[in-house]
């Protein structure tokens, strides 16, 4: 009888401790999110660095995630090693890996270890991590032959010299990367690291992509690489003249809002980003 | 009311025998649709002005998607127009002694009130948080319980008791199961799920209203067949006396929806808000239960199901595990994220909804 009662008490205690832990976790997450909001508003508390150090070890991935975001917000490059480890650690939650990549590329400059981590991240099973790693490379990558070869291999299924010029009947079949967002980010990265004018074909092919966001990324990458590599002007012109500039998105304009803005010098609504979409990563 | 009047006049004055025309469900359905449409068209502009004057305008949410921000200031709670025209048209053209119609009117008012309260709180606090999710679900469950109690009560239920608790599946002649009293829980689930799925789809101009009236059209056709002895026998449905009146209600929904679309089409001059979306969802859920075609909604309302599924999977399965499967949720935001303009997303989803409604309608014959 006593043993049963003891057992019931133990179970109740375990149950209560689980509830308490859950409530503590929720309160801590709320506090962490508040700290992040404050940081975004320019209010960086003096103990934040210590707090980040502690929270990076927390069991709850959501709290670790906030700590990772805070590192990026404060551009705390002393945490580079932790972020690099998080990015390449497959056991971390997808959002933690993704935000590690974002925080890393917000730093003004990054070490080679970070570039290597971005490359590792390009093979991540989670597409948002691949996207952010590619964007990291587009921001911090420098012209390099091995990087160029590696990126081309990640974008295309076969060597680019075996891919004909457009039109291709089933264009998607030529790509290794099926996710359009990752593909666009990889092209941007290629635009930063491409080192050989003979490989420009890799950026010409997607200028006729079906998805305009990929086309746009290819255009951006192509122009950046062409300028850097002093690609022949007439070739650039002929390629760009044949490019499909129509797209499935447009920005609506309310003429009365424009008039209101002109007359009052202000608009009571937030401005619309120029490209129509706020890219969360850029 | 006009139905009762014409019936009385027809019965008492020989010279007015032509008024028997009003006894035909199909004729009254056409009139109900036209009445609702004209009323919505007529009362739309003053309502827009009034909502604007009351400050019932939409706020800019931070979704990071282009058109959401440029839409701030558009009057919301346009569901008032939808509900008012549906209810008025129903009162004019339906047989108000019909239990199906009484239940549908109750659903319209109940869900309309939940939605209106939600919209009001959002506007009052100038935030996205209106009625809490818990309270919203509880109030929907409240209607589900009430509907279950009436539905399963032998004296109150409009549905014959021999089929009331049986589960029918599209394309199958016979019921697949008899759920007995567990059907009460099923009713609650169906009403809450359908109501919320329409609510989730209401994110782009005209997106929720058009598929809603496609579904209403399919349900209207089914209710007419089920309430007609000859057609029900011919198409092997269990006859349900009085269910034909639901066609008139559905027609009012369609008329009202088209009238609302006149103002809600891109770029919208008015949004339906939760007042409209919850009410439309609640009504479709209630109709699905009343005509025993709960699973038909999965096909006919496939767009709503997909919208709800993306939200459910994102919110309860993927995000808690620290990743995303869809670009964004609900589905229409995911499509916008892929770089499709709002109008393209909406029209493509209308096309899908129309095709799904046609496919669902084949379940009338293929059984």
XYZ file of C-alpha atoms in Angstrom:
649
model
C 0.000 0.000 0.000
C 2.788 2.379 1.032
C 4.810 1.437 -2.010
C 1.833 2.328 -4.220
C 1.430 5.671 -2.500
C 5.145 6.389 -2.878
C 4.956 5.435 -6.532
C 1.988 7.768 -7.063
C 3.885 10.566 -5.312
C 6.944 9.995 -7.488
C 4.868 10.028 -10.635
C 3.106 13.208 -9.508
C 6.472 14.841 -8.767
C 7.807 13.872 -12.207
C 4.636 15.173 -13.830
C 4.848 18.455 -11.880
C 8.515 18.873 -12.745
C 7.690 18.399 -16.443
C 4.986 21.070 -16.215
C 7.351 23.411 -14.346
C 10.098 22.864 -16.906
C 7.644 23.553 -19.691
C 6.434 26.762 -18.049
C 10.020 27.853 -17.320
C 10.921 27.174 -20.935
C 8.007 29.264 -22.195
C 8.843 32.154 -19.872
C 12.491 32.002 -20.886
C 11.602 31.938 -24.569
C 9.355 34.954 -24.116
C 12.147 36.811 -22.325
C 14.587 35.828 -25.068
C 12.262 37.105 -27.777
C 11.853 40.369 -25.883
C 15.614 40.731 -25.720
C 15.802 40.189 -29.471
C 13.081 42.784 -30.128
C 14.931 45.252 -27.901
C 18.172 44.567 -29.761
C 16.441 45.199 -33.079
C 15.267 48.520 -31.684
C 18.867 49.392 -30.827
C 18.648 48.545 -27.132
C 21.551 46.189 -26.404
C 21.547 45.187 -22.735
C 24.960 45.072 -21.051
C 24.666 41.413 -20.030
C 23.581 40.228 -23.474
C 26.923 38.657 -24.401
C 26.907 36.498 -21.276
C 23.276 35.745 -21.809
C 24.006 34.580 -25.369
C 26.846 32.357 -24.141
C 24.490 30.710 -21.670
C 21.566 30.380 -24.045
C 23.612 28.816 -26.830
C 23.853 25.770 -24.561
C 20.120 25.679 -23.782
C 18.186 22.449 -24.407
C 15.371 24.244 -26.192
C 16.264 24.898 -29.851
C 13.939 27.908 -29.960
C 15.998 29.666 -27.278
C 19.254 28.727 -29.016
C 17.699 30.104 -32.176
C 17.025 33.488 -30.529
C 20.602 33.561 -29.236
C 21.876 32.887 -32.762
C 19.718 35.702 -34.159
C 21.019 38.043 -31.449
C 24.594 37.301 -32.488
C 23.766 38.405 -36.015
C 21.876 41.442 -34.767
C 24.869 42.587 -32.712
C 27.430 41.399 -35.320
C 29.276 39.596 -32.540
C 32.035 37.956 -34.562
C 33.595 36.407 -31.445
C 30.859 33.763 -31.713
C 31.966 32.743 -35.209
C 33.193 29.325 -34.103
C 29.952 28.452 -32.318
C 27.887 29.543 -35.305
C 30.088 27.601 -37.694
C 29.638 24.513 -35.537
C 25.891 25.024 -35.388
C 25.699 25.469 -39.159
C 27.483 22.218 -39.886
C 25.866 20.242 -37.069
C 23.022 18.257 -38.604
C 21.523 17.566 -35.179
C 20.646 21.252 -34.729
C 17.121 22.323 -35.724
C 16.772 23.568 -39.307
C 15.973 27.125 -38.206
C 19.062 27.211 -35.961
C 21.279 26.106 -38.868
C 19.618 28.599 -41.213
C 19.925 31.489 -38.767
C 23.531 30.571 -38.031
C 24.262 31.047 -41.721
C 22.374 34.356 -41.756
C 24.191 35.639 -38.662
C 27.532 34.588 -40.119
C 27.052 36.465 -43.366
C 25.893 39.623 -41.591
C 29.438 39.974 -40.212
C 31.474 42.561 -42.104
C 34.137 40.014 -42.950
C 34.410 36.288 -42.459
C 37.248 33.808 -42.123
C 38.012 30.937 -44.471
C 36.501 28.515 -41.984
C 33.167 30.248 -42.470
C 33.419 30.030 -46.248
C 34.154 26.319 -45.852
C 31.146 26.002 -43.532
C 28.982 27.703 -46.154
C 30.164 25.113 -48.653
C 29.305 22.306 -46.256
C 25.900 23.962 -45.781
C 25.226 23.745 -49.515
C 24.728 20.007 -49.018
C 22.334 20.466 -46.105
C 19.098 18.484 -46.520
C 17.069 21.538 -45.470
C 16.565 23.969 -48.378
C 16.564 27.174 -46.318
C 20.043 26.350 -45.023
C 21.274 25.750 -48.573
C 19.757 29.068 -49.653
C 21.365 31.076 -46.867
C 24.732 29.403 -47.314
C 24.654 30.248 -51.014
C 23.723 33.843 -50.167
C 26.606 33.874 -47.691
C 28.931 32.842 -50.494
C 27.496 35.500 -52.785
C 28.283 38.132 -50.150
C 31.664 36.892 -48.925
C 32.959 34.631 -51.678
C 35.839 35.802 -53.868
C 36.778 34.754 -57.382
C 38.162 31.262 -57.120
C 38.516 28.372 -59.560
C 37.698 25.521 -57.204
C 34.669 27.330 -55.772
C 33.439 28.051 -59.287
C 33.722 24.408 -60.313
C 32.052 23.275 -57.140
C 29.112 25.676 -57.503
C 28.574 24.804 -61.159
C 28.491 21.129 -60.171
C 25.867 21.911 -57.524
C 23.645 23.811 -59.964
C 23.844 21.604 -63.085
C 23.442 17.891 -63.553
C 26.061 17.640 -66.291
C 29.096 19.668 -67.459
C 28.000 23.030 -68.855
C 29.805 22.534 -72.132
C 27.376 19.680 -72.777
C 24.347 21.880 -72.127
C 23.131 23.474 -75.367
C 21.935 27.040 -75.746
C 18.232 27.722 -75.353
C 15.529 26.826 -76.128
C 15.676 23.627 -74.086
C 12.460 21.625 -74.119
C 12.525 20.552 -70.461
C 14.757 23.206 -68.850
C 14.310 21.903 -65.307
C 15.950 18.622 -66.223
C 19.312 20.285 -66.602
C 19.390 21.436 -62.972
C 20.635 19.375 -60.081
C 19.114 21.784 -57.550
C 15.327 21.516 -57.812
C 14.392 24.219 -55.311
C 14.052 27.527 -57.147
C 15.119 29.646 -54.203
C 18.301 27.683 -53.652
C 18.978 27.761 -57.389
C 18.646 31.557 -57.437
C 20.957 31.906 -54.432
C 23.505 29.530 -55.979
C 23.533 31.640 -59.150
C 24.133 34.782 -57.091
C 27.016 32.978 -55.390
C 28.392 31.901 -58.748
C 28.244 35.520 -59.892
C 30.584 36.395 -57.018
C 33.118 33.602 -57.374
C 33.260 32.932 -61.128
C 36.844 33.465 -62.237
C 36.950 32.361 -65.851
C 35.201 34.091 -68.791
C 34.996 30.751 -70.562
C 32.611 29.540 -67.875
C 30.161 32.423 -68.324
C 27.884 29.967 -70.136
C 26.918 28.742 -66.648
C 25.287 32.118 -66.008
C 23.894 32.535 -69.524
C 21.808 29.345 -69.446
C 19.451 30.446 -66.640
C 18.788 33.827 -68.277
C 15.916 31.975 -69.954
C 14.638 30.267 -66.786
C 10.883 29.824 -66.366
C 10.833 31.272 -62.856
C 11.521 34.996 -63.011
C 13.184 35.108 -59.599
C 15.845 32.714 -60.870
C 16.119 34.728 -64.086
C 16.585 37.871 -62.017
C 19.283 36.226 -59.900
C 21.005 34.985 -63.056
C 20.891 38.480 -64.553
C 22.377 40.004 -61.413
C 25.081 37.350 -61.248
C 25.806 37.544 -64.964
C 26.261 41.331 -64.957
C 28.475 41.255 -61.840
C 30.676 38.515 -63.228
C 30.788 40.078 -66.707
C 31.950 43.418 -65.295
C 34.571 41.764 -63.135
C 35.882 39.546 -65.918
C 35.649 42.281 -68.591
C 33.401 40.099 -70.726
C 32.993 41.422 -74.309
C 30.375 44.196 -74.345
C 28.730 43.134 -77.609
C 28.268 39.591 -76.277
C 26.648 40.947 -73.078
C 24.384 43.186 -75.136
C 23.232 40.431 -77.467
C 22.524 38.097 -74.545
C 20.603 40.650 -72.553
C 18.580 41.805 -75.559
C 17.287 38.258 -75.972
C 16.353 37.909 -72.336
C 12.740 37.424 -71.244
C 11.964 40.477 -69.117
C 8.300 39.724 -68.440
C 7.449 38.207 -65.104
C 4.538 36.967 -63.095
C 4.776 39.690 -60.476
C 4.114 43.409 -60.565
C 3.825 46.214 -58.061
C 0.403 47.831 -57.895
C 0.327 51.604 -57.826
C -2.556 53.548 -56.388
C -2.342 56.972 -58.064
C -4.220 58.647 -55.218
C -1.660 57.385 -52.707
C 1.120 58.854 -54.825
C -0.694 62.210 -54.987
C -1.255 62.088 -51.236
C 2.433 61.416 -50.686
C 3.438 64.263 -52.997
C 1.102 66.711 -51.293
C 1.845 65.799 -47.709
C 5.429 64.707 -48.119
C 4.648 61.514 -46.307
C 2.683 58.349 -46.653
C 0.862 56.759 -43.771
C 1.715 53.296 -44.986
C 5.078 51.540 -44.988
C 6.926 51.798 -48.270
C 6.786 48.896 -50.663
C 10.152 47.318 -51.431
C 11.345 48.056 -54.931
C 11.415 44.469 -56.063
C 8.021 43.740 -54.653
C 9.119 41.169 -52.105
C 11.076 41.701 -48.930
C 13.749 39.057 -49.137
C 14.169 38.030 -45.549
C 17.757 37.110 -46.109
C 19.096 39.996 -48.095
C -41.998 35.776 -46.236
C -42.860 36.284 -49.882
C -43.055 32.513 -50.210
C -45.673 32.358 -47.431
C -47.563 35.297 -48.902
C -47.711 33.856 -52.412
C -48.700 30.448 -51.053
C -51.539 32.028 -49.097
C -52.670 34.185 -52.038
C -52.548 31.228 -54.381
C -54.630 29.140 -52.001
C -57.264 31.831 -51.422
C -57.667 33.647 -54.726
C -58.383 31.740 -57.922
C -57.335 34.688 -60.060
C -53.873 34.503 -58.535
C -53.300 30.845 -59.373
C -50.263 31.822 -61.423
C -48.553 32.470 -58.099
C -48.052 28.716 -57.801
C -44.906 29.450 -59.742
C -43.436 30.462 -56.413
C -43.886 26.977 -55.056
C -41.128 25.772 -57.386
C -37.795 25.556 -55.617
C -35.757 26.247 -58.752
C -37.732 29.415 -59.505
C -37.332 30.698 -55.956
C -33.635 29.805 -56.077
C -33.165 32.037 -59.120
C -35.056 34.845 -57.425
C -33.038 34.396 -54.226
C -29.769 34.630 -56.138
C -30.903 37.728 -58.027
C -32.254 39.393 -54.893
C -29.051 38.773 -52.951
C -26.926 39.975 -55.866
C -28.890 43.185 -56.419
C -28.987 43.945 -52.694
C -25.226 43.435 -52.406
C -24.671 45.667 -55.405
C -27.003 48.348 -54.067
C -25.910 48.367 -50.431
C -22.206 47.847 -51.132
C -21.154 51.495 -51.602
C -23.015 52.903 -48.564
C -21.613 50.078 -46.427
C -18.080 50.812 -47.639
C -18.552 54.484 -46.731
C -20.033 53.608 -43.353
C -17.252 51.159 -42.468
C -14.680 53.760 -43.472
C -16.434 56.337 -41.299
C -16.464 53.927 -38.337
C -12.741 53.366 -38.781
C -13.260 49.721 -39.634
C -10.303 49.600 -41.994
C -7.636 46.987 -42.472
C -4.192 47.409 -40.941
C -0.865 46.701 -42.638
C 0.439 43.357 -41.412
C 4.120 42.610 -41.558
C 3.986 39.553 -43.802
C 6.687 40.984 -46.025
C 4.516 40.440 -49.073
C 3.991 43.395 -51.310
C 0.263 43.889 -51.615
C -0.491 43.364 -47.961
C 1.090 46.682 -47.107
C -0.474 48.670 -49.928
C -3.899 47.467 -48.835
C -3.940 49.130 -45.450
C -6.928 51.412 -45.077
C -9.332 49.202 -47.029
C -12.632 48.783 -45.160
C -13.012 45.372 -43.580
C -15.981 43.535 -41.987
C -17.606 43.347 -45.425
C -18.992 40.035 -44.244
C -21.849 42.149 -42.907
C -22.910 42.712 -46.516
C -22.652 39.013 -47.343
C -24.600 37.929 -44.289
C -27.235 40.643 -44.540
C -27.986 39.848 -48.169
C -28.026 36.076 -47.626
C -30.311 36.384 -44.628
C -32.642 38.914 -46.291
C -32.918 36.882 -49.454
C -33.542 33.719 -47.445
C -36.222 35.433 -45.395
C -37.920 36.557 -48.585
C -37.813 33.379 -50.652
C -37.431 30.376 -48.356
C -40.016 28.415 -46.469
C -39.171 29.650 -42.994
C -40.950 26.729 -41.327
C -38.365 24.410 -42.882
C -36.019 23.088 -40.177
C -33.029 23.048 -42.555
C -33.449 26.757 -43.219
C -33.881 27.537 -39.524
C -30.600 25.776 -38.751
C -28.788 27.556 -41.569
C -30.025 30.962 -40.453
C -28.848 30.163 -36.912
C -25.430 29.161 -38.276
C -25.166 32.389 -40.276
C -25.933 34.516 -37.238
C -23.772 32.498 -34.833
C -20.642 32.438 -36.991
C -21.232 35.982 -38.176
C -21.225 37.148 -34.554
C -17.972 35.270 -33.777
C -16.315 36.784 -36.836
C -17.649 40.262 -36.131
C -16.366 40.110 -32.561
C -12.974 38.960 -33.807
C -12.813 41.774 -36.366
C -13.967 44.321 -33.816
C -11.277 43.295 -31.314
C -8.592 43.442 -34.003
C -9.641 46.948 -34.942
C -10.043 48.047 -31.338
C -6.569 46.888 -30.322
C -5.088 47.731 -33.729
C -3.317 44.379 -33.815
C -3.526 41.015 -35.520
C -4.660 39.422 -32.273
C -8.431 39.570 -32.161
C -10.360 36.876 -30.407
C -7.873 34.349 -29.053
C -7.556 31.098 -30.990
C -8.893 29.183 -28.009
C -11.985 31.370 -27.619
C -12.649 31.306 -31.334
C -12.496 27.509 -31.467
C -14.597 27.187 -28.320
C -17.322 29.387 -29.742
C -17.304 27.343 -32.947
C -17.457 24.150 -30.909
C -20.432 25.713 -29.094
C -22.366 25.837 -32.341
C -21.195 22.333 -33.199
C -22.603 21.024 -29.913
C -25.906 22.813 -30.460
C -26.151 21.468 -33.994
C -25.323 17.939 -32.784
C -28.016 18.084 -30.117
C -30.670 19.199 -32.590
C -29.425 16.899 -35.330
C -29.465 13.786 -33.176
C -32.798 14.560 -31.494
C -35.553 12.507 -33.167
C -38.165 15.268 -32.772
C -35.988 18.194 -33.733
C -33.758 16.799 -36.466
C -34.698 17.639 -40.068
C -32.738 14.583 -41.207
C -34.525 11.179 -41.170
C -33.229 9.225 -38.185
C -32.553 6.082 -40.233
C -29.701 7.850 -42.025
C -28.811 10.637 -39.568
C -25.750 9.005 -38.041
C -24.577 7.160 -41.142
C -21.428 8.191 -42.895
C -21.697 8.730 -46.644
C -18.688 9.056 -48.883
C -18.754 10.506 -52.425
C -18.815 7.916 -55.227
C -20.193 5.228 -52.884
C -23.858 4.241 -53.017
C -24.129 2.961 -49.489
C -22.977 4.462 -46.200
C -19.582 3.203 -45.094
C -20.357 3.254 -41.375
C -22.946 4.048 -38.758
C -21.293 6.297 -36.206
C -24.219 6.342 -33.797
C -23.723 9.007 -31.117
C -20.077 9.517 -32.124
C -21.563 11.331 -35.084
C -22.132 14.249 -32.710
C -18.367 14.646 -32.302
C -17.954 14.315 -36.052
C -20.426 17.182 -36.557
C -18.386 19.409 -34.244
C -15.174 18.531 -36.077
C -16.658 19.164 -39.523
C -18.172 22.520 -38.600
C -15.005 23.781 -36.890
C -12.661 22.482 -39.602
C -14.631 23.848 -42.562
C -15.262 27.183 -40.887
C -11.564 27.678 -40.185
C -10.438 26.473 -43.593
C -12.484 29.198 -45.317
C -11.185 31.695 -42.789
C -7.578 30.773 -43.651
C -8.203 31.129 -47.375
C -9.380 34.703 -46.928
C -6.019 36.313 -47.535
C -6.165 37.722 -51.072
C -8.771 39.744 -52.943
C -11.592 37.486 -54.078
C -9.842 34.306 -53.025
C -12.316 33.066 -50.411
C -15.559 34.229 -51.975
C -15.354 32.570 -55.401
C -14.484 29.038 -54.261
C -17.164 29.491 -51.573
C -19.884 29.997 -54.105
C -18.556 27.139 -56.234
C -18.935 24.874 -53.202
C -22.357 26.383 -52.475
C -23.335 25.561 -56.064
C -22.318 21.925 -55.682
C -24.048 21.610 -52.312
C -27.141 23.303 -53.781
C -27.295 20.746 -56.586
C -26.929 17.859 -54.140
C -29.549 19.238 -51.766
C -32.018 19.634 -54.652
C -31.463 16.058 -55.782
C -31.668 14.670 -52.254
C -34.875 16.625 -51.592
C -36.571 15.483 -54.793
C -38.218 12.038 -54.626
C -37.808 11.278 -58.324
C -34.217 12.456 -58.663
C -33.155 10.926 -55.354
C -34.591 7.565 -56.402
C -33.071 7.804 -59.878
C -29.609 8.771 -58.624
C -29.763 6.336 -55.692
C -29.685 8.873 -52.866
C -31.588 8.515 -49.614
C -34.497 10.913 -49.945
C -34.497 13.725 -47.385
C -37.804 15.635 -47.352
C -37.427 19.407 -47.247
C -33.730 19.489 -48.104
C -34.528 21.043 -51.485
C -35.011 24.378 -49.717
C -31.262 24.385 -49.083
C -30.851 25.024 -52.816
C -32.543 28.407 -52.319
C -30.194 29.212 -49.451
C -27.195 28.183 -51.576
C -28.484 30.321 -54.429
C -28.693 33.284 -52.045
C -25.089 32.564 -51.051
C -24.031 32.548 -54.698
C -25.906 35.770 -55.511
C -24.538 37.476 -52.450
C -21.036 36.220 -53.222
C -21.107 37.562 -56.772
C -22.437 40.889 -55.492
C -19.685 41.048 -52.911
C -17.078 40.112 -55.516
C -18.133 43.210 -57.462
C -16.411 45.240 -54.756
C -13.956 42.656 -53.468
C -12.334 41.932 -56.851
C -8.709 43.066 -57.132
C -7.963 45.734 -56.039
C -10.523 45.278 -53.294
C -12.652 48.160 -52.065
C -13.804 46.056 -49.143
C -12.651 42.908 -47.331
C -15.049 40.374 -45.869
C -12.991 39.992 -42.695
C -13.630 37.170 -40.274
C -17.265 38.278 -40.180
C -17.640 36.917 -43.679
C -15.094 34.126 -43.846
C -16.057 32.414 -40.601
C -19.741 32.738 -41.469
C -19.288 31.348 -44.978
C -17.208 28.493 -43.612
C -19.705 27.825 -40.842
C -22.542 27.780 -43.363
C -20.756 25.437 -45.752
C -19.924 23.144 -42.835
C -23.520 23.144 -41.659
C -24.851 22.461 -45.173
C -22.349 19.602 -45.582
C -23.684 18.055 -42.365
C -27.348 18.627 -43.199
C -27.173 17.025 -46.649
C -24.822 14.319 -45.372
C -22.045 15.205 -47.832
C -19.298 16.015 -45.354
C -16.579 14.326 -47.371
C -17.715 16.005 -50.569
C -16.285 19.232 -49.153
C -12.801 17.707 -49.324
C -13.222 17.596 -53.118
C -15.463 20.594 -53.845
C -13.650 22.769 -51.306
C -10.235 21.349 -52.158
C -8.709 24.820 -52.265
C -9.850 25.470 -48.692
C -8.597 22.067 -47.591
C -5.198 22.745 -49.161
C -4.989 26.167 -47.512
C -5.834 24.675 -44.122
C -3.474 21.734 -44.628
C -0.493 23.993 -45.361
C -1.187 25.994 -42.213
C -1.739 22.901 -40.088
C 1.398 21.156 -41.312
C 3.511 24.289 -40.964
C 2.211 25.310 -37.563
C 1.904 21.954 -35.854
C 4.300 19.615 -37.645
C 7.212 21.416 -39.295
C 7.844 24.653 -37.366
C 7.839 22.927 -33.942
C 10.592 20.709 -35.364
C 12.534 23.759 -36.431
C 12.006 23.835 -40.182
C 9.667 24.787 -42.976
C 8.270 22.515 -45.662
C 6.264 25.060 -47.648
C 7.812 28.377 -48.616
C 5.110 30.109 -46.609
C 1.663 29.267 -45.230
C -1.220 29.414 -46.105
C -0.852 28.125 -49.648
C -1.585 31.476 -51.337
C 1.322 33.143 -49.531
C 3.550 30.300 -50.635
C 2.536 30.899 -54.235
C 3.147 34.632 -53.868
C 6.529 33.854 -52.402
C 7.371 31.966 -55.592
C 6.969 35.260 -57.438
C 3.385 35.059 -58.637
C 1.315 38.237 -58.633
C -1.734 38.272 -56.395
C -4.136 38.295 -59.338
C -2.422 35.305 -60.907
C -2.532 33.335 -57.662
C -6.198 34.150 -57.155
C -7.292 33.338 -60.701
C -5.309 30.096 -60.772
C -6.878 29.039 -57.486
C -10.319 29.939 -58.886
C -9.619 27.698 -61.871
C -8.578 24.882 -59.558
C -11.671 25.462 -57.404
C -13.935 25.376 -60.485
C -12.399 22.136 -61.711
C -12.709 20.582 -58.265
C -16.350 21.689 -58.047
C -17.054 20.079 -61.433
C -15.329 16.907 -60.328
C -17.326 16.912 -57.084
C -20.527 17.342 -59.084
C -19.793 14.089 -60.933
C -20.392 12.335 -57.613
C -24.093 12.927 -58.281
C -24.026 10.358 -61.054
C -20.918 8.257 -60.459
C -21.863 6.205 -57.444
